[in-house]
Short mmCIF file of C-alpha atoms and ligand atoms in Angstrom, two decimals:
data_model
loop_
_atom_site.label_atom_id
_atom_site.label_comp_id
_atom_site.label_asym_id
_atom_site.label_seq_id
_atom_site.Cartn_x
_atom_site.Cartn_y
_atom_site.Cartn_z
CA UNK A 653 0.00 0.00 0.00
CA UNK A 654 0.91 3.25 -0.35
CA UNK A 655 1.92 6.43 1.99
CA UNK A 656 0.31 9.23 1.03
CA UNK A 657 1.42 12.34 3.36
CA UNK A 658 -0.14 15.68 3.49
CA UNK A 659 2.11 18.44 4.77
CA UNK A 660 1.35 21.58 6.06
CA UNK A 661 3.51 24.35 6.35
CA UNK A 662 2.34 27.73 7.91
CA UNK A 663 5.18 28.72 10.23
CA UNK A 664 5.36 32.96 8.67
CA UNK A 665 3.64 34.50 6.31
CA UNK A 666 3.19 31.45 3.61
CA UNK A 667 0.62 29.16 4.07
CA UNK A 668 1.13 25.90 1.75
CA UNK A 669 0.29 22.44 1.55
CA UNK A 670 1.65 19.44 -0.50
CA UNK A 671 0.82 16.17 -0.99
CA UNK A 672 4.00 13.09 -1.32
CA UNK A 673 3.27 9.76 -2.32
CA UNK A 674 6.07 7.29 -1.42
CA UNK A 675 8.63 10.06 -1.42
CA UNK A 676 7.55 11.68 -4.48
CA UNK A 677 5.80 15.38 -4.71
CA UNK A 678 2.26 15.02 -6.02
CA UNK A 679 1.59 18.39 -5.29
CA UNK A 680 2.91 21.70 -3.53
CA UNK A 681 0.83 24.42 -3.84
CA UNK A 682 1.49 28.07 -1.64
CA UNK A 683 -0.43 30.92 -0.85
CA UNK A 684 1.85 33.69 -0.45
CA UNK A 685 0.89 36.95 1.84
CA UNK A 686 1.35 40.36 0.07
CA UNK A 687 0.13 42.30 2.92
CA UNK A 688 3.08 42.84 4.61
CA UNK A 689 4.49 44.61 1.77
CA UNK A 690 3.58 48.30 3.04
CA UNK A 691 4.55 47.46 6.75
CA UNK A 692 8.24 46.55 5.58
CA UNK A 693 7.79 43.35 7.46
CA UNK A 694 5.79 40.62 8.35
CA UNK A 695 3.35 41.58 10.94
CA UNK A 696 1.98 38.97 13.05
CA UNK A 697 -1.52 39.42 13.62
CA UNK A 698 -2.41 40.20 9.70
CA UNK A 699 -0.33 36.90 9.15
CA UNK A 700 -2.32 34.29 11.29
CA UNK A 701 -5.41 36.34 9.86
CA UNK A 702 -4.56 35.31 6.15
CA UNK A 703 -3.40 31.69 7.22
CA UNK A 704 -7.02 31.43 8.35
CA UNK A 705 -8.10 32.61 5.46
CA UNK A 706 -5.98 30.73 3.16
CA UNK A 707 -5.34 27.37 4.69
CA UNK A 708 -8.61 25.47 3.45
CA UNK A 709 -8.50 26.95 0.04
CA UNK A 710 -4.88 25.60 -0.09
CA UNK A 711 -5.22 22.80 1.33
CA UNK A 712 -8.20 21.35 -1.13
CA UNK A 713 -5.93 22.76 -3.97
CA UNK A 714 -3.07 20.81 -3.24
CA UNK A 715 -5.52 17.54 -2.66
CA UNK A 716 -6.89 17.90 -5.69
CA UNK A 717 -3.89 18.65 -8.10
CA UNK A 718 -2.37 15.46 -6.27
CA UNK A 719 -5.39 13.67 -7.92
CA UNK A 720 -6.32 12.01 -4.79
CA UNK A 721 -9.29 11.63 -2.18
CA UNK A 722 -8.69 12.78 1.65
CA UNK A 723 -9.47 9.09 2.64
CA UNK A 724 -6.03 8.19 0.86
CA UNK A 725 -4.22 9.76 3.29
CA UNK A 726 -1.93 8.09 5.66
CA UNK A 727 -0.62 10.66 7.89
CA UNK A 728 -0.31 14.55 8.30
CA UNK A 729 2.67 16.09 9.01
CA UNK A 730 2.78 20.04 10.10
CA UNK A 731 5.17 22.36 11.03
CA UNK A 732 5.13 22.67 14.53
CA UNK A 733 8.13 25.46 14.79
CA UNK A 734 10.22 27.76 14.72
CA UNK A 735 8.17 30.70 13.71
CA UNK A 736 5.57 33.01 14.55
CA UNK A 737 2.81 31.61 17.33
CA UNK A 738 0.00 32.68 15.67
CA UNK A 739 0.73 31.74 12.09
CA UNK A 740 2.18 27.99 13.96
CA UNK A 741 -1.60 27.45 15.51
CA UNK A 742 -2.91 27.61 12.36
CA UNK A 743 -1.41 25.09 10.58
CA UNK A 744 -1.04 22.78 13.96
CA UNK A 745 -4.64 23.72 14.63
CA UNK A 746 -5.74 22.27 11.81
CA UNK A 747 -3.43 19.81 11.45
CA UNK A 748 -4.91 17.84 15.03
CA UNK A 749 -8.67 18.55 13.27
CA UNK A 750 -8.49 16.79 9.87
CA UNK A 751 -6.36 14.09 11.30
CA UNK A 752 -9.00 13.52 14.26
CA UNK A 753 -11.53 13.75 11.03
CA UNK A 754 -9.95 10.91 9.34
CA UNK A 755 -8.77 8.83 12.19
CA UNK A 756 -4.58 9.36 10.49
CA UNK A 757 -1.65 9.97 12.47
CA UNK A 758 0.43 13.13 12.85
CA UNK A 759 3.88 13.88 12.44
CA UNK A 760 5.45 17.08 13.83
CA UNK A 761 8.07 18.83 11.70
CA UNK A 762 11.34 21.15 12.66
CA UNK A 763 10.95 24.09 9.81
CA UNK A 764 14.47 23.94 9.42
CA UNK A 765 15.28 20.64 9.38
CA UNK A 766 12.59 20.91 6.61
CA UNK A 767 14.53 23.43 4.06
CA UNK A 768 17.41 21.24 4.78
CA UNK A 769 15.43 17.99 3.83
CA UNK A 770 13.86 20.15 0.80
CA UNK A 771 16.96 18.72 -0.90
CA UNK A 772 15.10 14.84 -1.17
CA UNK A 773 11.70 16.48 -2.72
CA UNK A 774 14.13 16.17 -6.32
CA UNK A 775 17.33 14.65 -8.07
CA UNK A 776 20.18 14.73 -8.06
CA UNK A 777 20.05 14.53 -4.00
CA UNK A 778 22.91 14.97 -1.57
CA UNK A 779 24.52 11.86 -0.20
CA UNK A 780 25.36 11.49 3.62
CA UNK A 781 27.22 12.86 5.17
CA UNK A 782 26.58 16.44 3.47
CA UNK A 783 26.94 20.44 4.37
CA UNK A 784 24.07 22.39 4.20
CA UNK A 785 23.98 25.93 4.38
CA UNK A 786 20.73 26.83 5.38
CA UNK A 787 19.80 30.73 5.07
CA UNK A 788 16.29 32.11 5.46
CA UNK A 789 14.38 35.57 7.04
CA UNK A 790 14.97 34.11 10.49
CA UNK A 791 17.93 31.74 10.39
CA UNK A 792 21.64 31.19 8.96
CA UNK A 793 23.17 27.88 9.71
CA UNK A 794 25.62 25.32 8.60
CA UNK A 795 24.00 22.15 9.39
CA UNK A 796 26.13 18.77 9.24
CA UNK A 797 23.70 16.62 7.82
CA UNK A 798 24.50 12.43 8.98
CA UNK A 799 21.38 11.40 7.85
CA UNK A 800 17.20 12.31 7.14
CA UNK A 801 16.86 12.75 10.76
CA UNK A 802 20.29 13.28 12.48
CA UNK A 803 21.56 16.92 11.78
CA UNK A 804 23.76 19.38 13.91
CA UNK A 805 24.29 22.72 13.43
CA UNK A 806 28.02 23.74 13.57
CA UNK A 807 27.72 27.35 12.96
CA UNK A 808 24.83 29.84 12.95
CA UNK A 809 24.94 33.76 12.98
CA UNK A 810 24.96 35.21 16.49
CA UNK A 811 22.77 38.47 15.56
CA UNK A 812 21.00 39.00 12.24
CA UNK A 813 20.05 36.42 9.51
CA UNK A 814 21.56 36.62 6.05
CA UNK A 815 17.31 37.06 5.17
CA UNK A 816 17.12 40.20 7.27
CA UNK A 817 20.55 41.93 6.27
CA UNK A 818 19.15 41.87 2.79
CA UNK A 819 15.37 42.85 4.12
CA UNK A 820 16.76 45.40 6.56
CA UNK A 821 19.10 46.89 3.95
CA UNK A 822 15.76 47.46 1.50
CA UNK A 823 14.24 48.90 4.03
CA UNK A 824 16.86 51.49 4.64
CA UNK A 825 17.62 51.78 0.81
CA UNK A 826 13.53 52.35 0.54
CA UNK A 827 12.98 48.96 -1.17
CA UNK A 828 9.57 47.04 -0.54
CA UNK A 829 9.25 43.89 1.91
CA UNK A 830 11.13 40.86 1.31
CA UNK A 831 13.37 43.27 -0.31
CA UNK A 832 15.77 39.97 -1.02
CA UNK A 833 14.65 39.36 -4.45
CA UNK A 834 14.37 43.15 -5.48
CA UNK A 835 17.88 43.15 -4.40
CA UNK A 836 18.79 40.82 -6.06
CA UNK A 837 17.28 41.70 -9.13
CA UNK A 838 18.40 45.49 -8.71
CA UNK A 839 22.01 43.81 -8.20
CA UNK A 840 21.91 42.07 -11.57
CA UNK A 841 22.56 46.12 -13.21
CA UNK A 842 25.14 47.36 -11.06
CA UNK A 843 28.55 46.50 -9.94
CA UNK A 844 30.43 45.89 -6.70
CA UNK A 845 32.11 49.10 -6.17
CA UNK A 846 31.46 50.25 -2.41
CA UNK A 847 33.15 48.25 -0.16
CA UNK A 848 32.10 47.38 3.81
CA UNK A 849 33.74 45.38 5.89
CA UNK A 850 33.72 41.67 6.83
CA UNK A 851 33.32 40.97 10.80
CA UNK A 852 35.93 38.94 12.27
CA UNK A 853 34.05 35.85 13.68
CA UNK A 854 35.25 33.07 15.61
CA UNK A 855 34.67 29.58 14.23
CA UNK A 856 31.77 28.93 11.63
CA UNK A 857 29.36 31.61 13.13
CA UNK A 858 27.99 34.63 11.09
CA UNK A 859 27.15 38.23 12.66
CA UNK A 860 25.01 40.45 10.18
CA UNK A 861 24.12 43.57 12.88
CA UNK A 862 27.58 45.02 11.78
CA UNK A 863 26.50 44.98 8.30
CA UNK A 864 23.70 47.14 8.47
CA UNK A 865 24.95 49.14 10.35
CA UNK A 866 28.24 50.51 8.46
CA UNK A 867 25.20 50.48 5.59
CA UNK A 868 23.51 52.97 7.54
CA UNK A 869 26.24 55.14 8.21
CA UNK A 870 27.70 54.74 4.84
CA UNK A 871 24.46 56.09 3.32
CA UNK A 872 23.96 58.73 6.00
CA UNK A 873 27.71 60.00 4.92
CA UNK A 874 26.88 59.82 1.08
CA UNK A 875 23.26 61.39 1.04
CA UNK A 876 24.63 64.37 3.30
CA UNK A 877 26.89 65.38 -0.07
CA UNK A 878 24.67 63.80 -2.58
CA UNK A 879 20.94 63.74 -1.46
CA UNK A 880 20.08 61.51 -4.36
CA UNK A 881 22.92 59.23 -3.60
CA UNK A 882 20.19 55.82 -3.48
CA UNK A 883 18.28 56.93 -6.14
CA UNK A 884 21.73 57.61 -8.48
CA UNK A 885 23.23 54.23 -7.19
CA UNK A 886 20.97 52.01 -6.68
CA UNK A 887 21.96 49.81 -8.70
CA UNK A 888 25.39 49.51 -7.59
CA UNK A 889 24.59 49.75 -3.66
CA UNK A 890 22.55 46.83 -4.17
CA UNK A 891 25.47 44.22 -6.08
CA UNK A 892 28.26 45.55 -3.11
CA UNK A 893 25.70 44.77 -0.11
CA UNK A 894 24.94 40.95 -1.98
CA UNK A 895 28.33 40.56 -2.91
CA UNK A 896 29.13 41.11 0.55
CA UNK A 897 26.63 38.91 2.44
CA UNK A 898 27.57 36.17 -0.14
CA UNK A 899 30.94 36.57 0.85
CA UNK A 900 30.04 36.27 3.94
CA UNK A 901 28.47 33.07 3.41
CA UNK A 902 31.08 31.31 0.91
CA UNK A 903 34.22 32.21 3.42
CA UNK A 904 32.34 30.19 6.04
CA UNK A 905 31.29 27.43 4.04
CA UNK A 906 34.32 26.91 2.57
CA UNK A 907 36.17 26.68 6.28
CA UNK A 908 33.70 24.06 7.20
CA UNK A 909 33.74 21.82 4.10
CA UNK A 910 37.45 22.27 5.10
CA UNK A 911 37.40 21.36 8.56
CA UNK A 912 34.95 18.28 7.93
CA UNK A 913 36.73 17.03 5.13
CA UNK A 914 33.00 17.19 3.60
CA UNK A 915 32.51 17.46 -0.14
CA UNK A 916 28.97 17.21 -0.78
CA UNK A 917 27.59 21.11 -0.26
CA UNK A 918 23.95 21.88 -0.21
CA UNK A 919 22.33 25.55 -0.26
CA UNK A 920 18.94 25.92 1.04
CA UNK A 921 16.33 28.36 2.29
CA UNK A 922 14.61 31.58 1.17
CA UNK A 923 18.43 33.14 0.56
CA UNK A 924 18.98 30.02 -1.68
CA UNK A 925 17.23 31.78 -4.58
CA UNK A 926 19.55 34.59 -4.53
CA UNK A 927 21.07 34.04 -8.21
CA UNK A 928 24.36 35.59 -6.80
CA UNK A 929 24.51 32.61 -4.08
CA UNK A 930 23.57 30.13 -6.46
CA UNK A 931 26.04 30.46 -9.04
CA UNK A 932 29.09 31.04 -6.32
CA UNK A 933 28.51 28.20 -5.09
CA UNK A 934 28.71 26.53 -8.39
CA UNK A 935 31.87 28.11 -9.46
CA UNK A 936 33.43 27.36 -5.63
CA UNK A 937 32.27 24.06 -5.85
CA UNK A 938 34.20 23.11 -9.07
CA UNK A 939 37.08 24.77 -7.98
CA UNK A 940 37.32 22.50 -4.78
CA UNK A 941 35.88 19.50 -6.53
CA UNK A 942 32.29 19.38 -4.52
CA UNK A 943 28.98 17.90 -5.78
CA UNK A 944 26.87 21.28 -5.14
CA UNK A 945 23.25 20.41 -4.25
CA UNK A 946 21.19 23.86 -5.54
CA UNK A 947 17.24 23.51 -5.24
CA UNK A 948 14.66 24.70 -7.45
CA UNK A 949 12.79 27.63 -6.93
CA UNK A 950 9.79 26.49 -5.46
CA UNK A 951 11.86 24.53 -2.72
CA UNK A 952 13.80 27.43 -1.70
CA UNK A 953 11.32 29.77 0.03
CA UNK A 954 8.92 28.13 2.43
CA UNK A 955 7.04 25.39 1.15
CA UNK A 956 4.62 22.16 2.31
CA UNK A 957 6.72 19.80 -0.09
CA UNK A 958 9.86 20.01 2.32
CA UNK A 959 7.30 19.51 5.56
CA UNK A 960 5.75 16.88 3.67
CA UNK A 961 9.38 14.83 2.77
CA UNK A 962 10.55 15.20 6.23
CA UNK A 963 6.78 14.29 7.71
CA UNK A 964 7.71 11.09 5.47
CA UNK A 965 10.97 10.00 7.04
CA UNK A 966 9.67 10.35 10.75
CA UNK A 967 6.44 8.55 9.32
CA UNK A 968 9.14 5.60 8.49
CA UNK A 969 10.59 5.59 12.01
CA UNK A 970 6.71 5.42 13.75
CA UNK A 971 7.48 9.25 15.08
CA UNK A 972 4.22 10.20 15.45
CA UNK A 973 2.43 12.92 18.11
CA UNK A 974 -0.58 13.06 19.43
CA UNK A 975 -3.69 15.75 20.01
CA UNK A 976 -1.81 17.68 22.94
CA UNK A 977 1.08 18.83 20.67
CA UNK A 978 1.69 22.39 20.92
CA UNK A 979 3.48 24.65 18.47
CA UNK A 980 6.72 26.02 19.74
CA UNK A 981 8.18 29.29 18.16
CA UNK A 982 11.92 28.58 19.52
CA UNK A 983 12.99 25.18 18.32
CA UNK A 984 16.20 23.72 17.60
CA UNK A 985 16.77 21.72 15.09
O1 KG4 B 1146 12.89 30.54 3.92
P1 KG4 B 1146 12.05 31.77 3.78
O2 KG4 B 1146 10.99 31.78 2.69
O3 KG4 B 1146 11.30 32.13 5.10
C1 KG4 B 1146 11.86 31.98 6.35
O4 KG4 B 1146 11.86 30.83 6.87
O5 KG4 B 1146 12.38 33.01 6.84
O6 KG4 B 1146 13.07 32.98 3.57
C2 KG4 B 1146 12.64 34.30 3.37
C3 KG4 B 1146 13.87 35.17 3.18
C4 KG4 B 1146 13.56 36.67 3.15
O7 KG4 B 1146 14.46 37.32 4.01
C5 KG4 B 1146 13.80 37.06 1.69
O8 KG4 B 1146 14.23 38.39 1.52
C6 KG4 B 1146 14.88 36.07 1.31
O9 KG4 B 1146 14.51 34.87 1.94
N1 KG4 B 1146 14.98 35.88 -0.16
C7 KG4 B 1146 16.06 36.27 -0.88
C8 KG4 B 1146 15.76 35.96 -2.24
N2 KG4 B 1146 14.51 35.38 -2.27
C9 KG4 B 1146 14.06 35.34 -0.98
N3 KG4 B 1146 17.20 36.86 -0.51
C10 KG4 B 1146 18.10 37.16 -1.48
N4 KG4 B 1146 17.88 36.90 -2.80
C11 KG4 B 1146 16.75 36.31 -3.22
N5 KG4 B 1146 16.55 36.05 -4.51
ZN1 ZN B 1147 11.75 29.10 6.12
#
């Protein structure tokens, strides 16, 4: 018989669902929240508002581009945390309901072991044991990956997250929320000619908070002699700040596939799009000889499919929860 798994992911300001059928995606469809966009952030209350809205609509989307009936389901697995409490009882909320509707078990999911595990939702993928730099709005980790369900994080940033230097940088250069992809995009014009300084680290941890900061001063400096300094460089301001965070990134990735001896490099999380990231890594990773593990688009950002996978591997192992789960907004992978 088959295992058919529904995931449910609704952990910030995405709510998606996906269906997997003996490991393979059926179906991953996500509703993505717009309404942040004028608050230059994600604001919680409007967020577990929309997931209420969205999550049924979603939900009987991704059911029925799967092709399948509720009753074939053989377990739910949900994102129980990190994230945003509100947004988290959603999804866990209604998670305990349908599977108490259909008499199924549920399976609780880490969101970041998720991303990492987004990396099995498609081919090639990663053999153990791999590196996986994980880098999202909340999070930036290098996570040594043994196997589905045995990870440890070896570095991780002790301020900032690679997501919010770029968001918090938009905001400062007056760029709409996530402001990652319009940098990016803006970046793809202009060239790397302002330089600002790497922080001095110890071990395979990241900082970020110095970042935007000598941003902020550096454009307080430049708009006091040029008041359309942004608006003339735009361009250019926005390939030196992702040149830099990228640096950032690659310097410490590179230490720790050093230091491990590990050769097989994964990228993953809503950073992971970043075109600049993406093809680093692939130039890095031929120069060192390292199978680079990149996902597609729709795995990067947050997604069901990735809740779904992992939902599948502790639905393997019998590691299932029961109705008095609770969604936890700190939780370590
Ligand atoms: O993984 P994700 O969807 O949500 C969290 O778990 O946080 O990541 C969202 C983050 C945001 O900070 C967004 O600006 C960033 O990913 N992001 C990007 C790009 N696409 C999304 N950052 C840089 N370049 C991109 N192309
Ligand atoms: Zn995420």
């Amino acid at each position: 018989m088959s295992t058919i798994i529904l995931g449910i992911e609704s952990s910030c300001d995405d709510t998606s669902a996906a269906v997997l059928k003996d490991g393979e995606i059926l179906s991953n469809h996500t509703a993505t929240q717009i309404a942040h966009k004028e608050y230059g952030g994600v604001v919680p209350e409007v967020a577990s508002r929309a997931h209420q809205i969205n999550i049924i609509p979603v939900i009987d989307l991704a059911i029925k581009q799967a092709g399948i009936k509720k009753s074939d389901i053989s377990a739910i697995a949900f994102t129980r945390g990190p994230g945003l409490m509100g947004s988290l009882l959603v999804g866990v909320s209604f998670a305990k309901a349908m599977a108490m509707s259909l008499d199924v078990p549920m399976v609780e999911v880490n969101h970041m072991k998720g991303h990492v595990l987004a990396h099995f939702a498609e081919n090639p993928k990663p053999k153990f044991p791999f590196l996986c730099l994980t880098v999202s709005g909340g999070h930036t980790q290098i996570v040594l990956v043994r196997d589905y369900l045995d990870m440890e994080v070896i570095g991780t940033t002790i301020d900032d997250a690679a997501g919010e230097a770029f968001d918090k940088t938009g905001k400062l250069l007056g760029l709409d929320y996530p402001a990652g992809p319009i940098i990016d995009k803006l970046a793809q014009q202009g060239q790397h000619v302002f330089q600002f300084p790497e922080p001095k680290i110890k071990d395979l941890d990241f900082s970020f908070s110095g970042l935007k900061t000598s941003i902020l001063y550096f454009l307080k400096k430049e708009i006091k002699k040029n008041p359309k300094f942004i608006e003339e460089n735009l361009n250019d301001i926005c390939a030196s700040v992702q040149t830099t965070i990228v640096t950032f990134l690659m310097n410490k990735l590179q230490k720790a596939a050093a230091q491990t001896g590990i050769k097989e490099i994964a990228i993953a999380g809503g950073v992971s799009a970043n075109s600049e990231l993406r093809h680093t890594l692939s130039k890095i990773g031929e120069e060192n000889g390292w199978n680079t593990y990149i996902p597609s688009f729709e795995f990067c950002t947050d997604n069901a499919a990735m809740i779904a996978v992992t939902g599948y591997y502790k639905f393997l192992k019998g590691e299932f929860v029961g109705q008095d789960v609770a969604p936890t907004a700190r939780y370590k992978i």
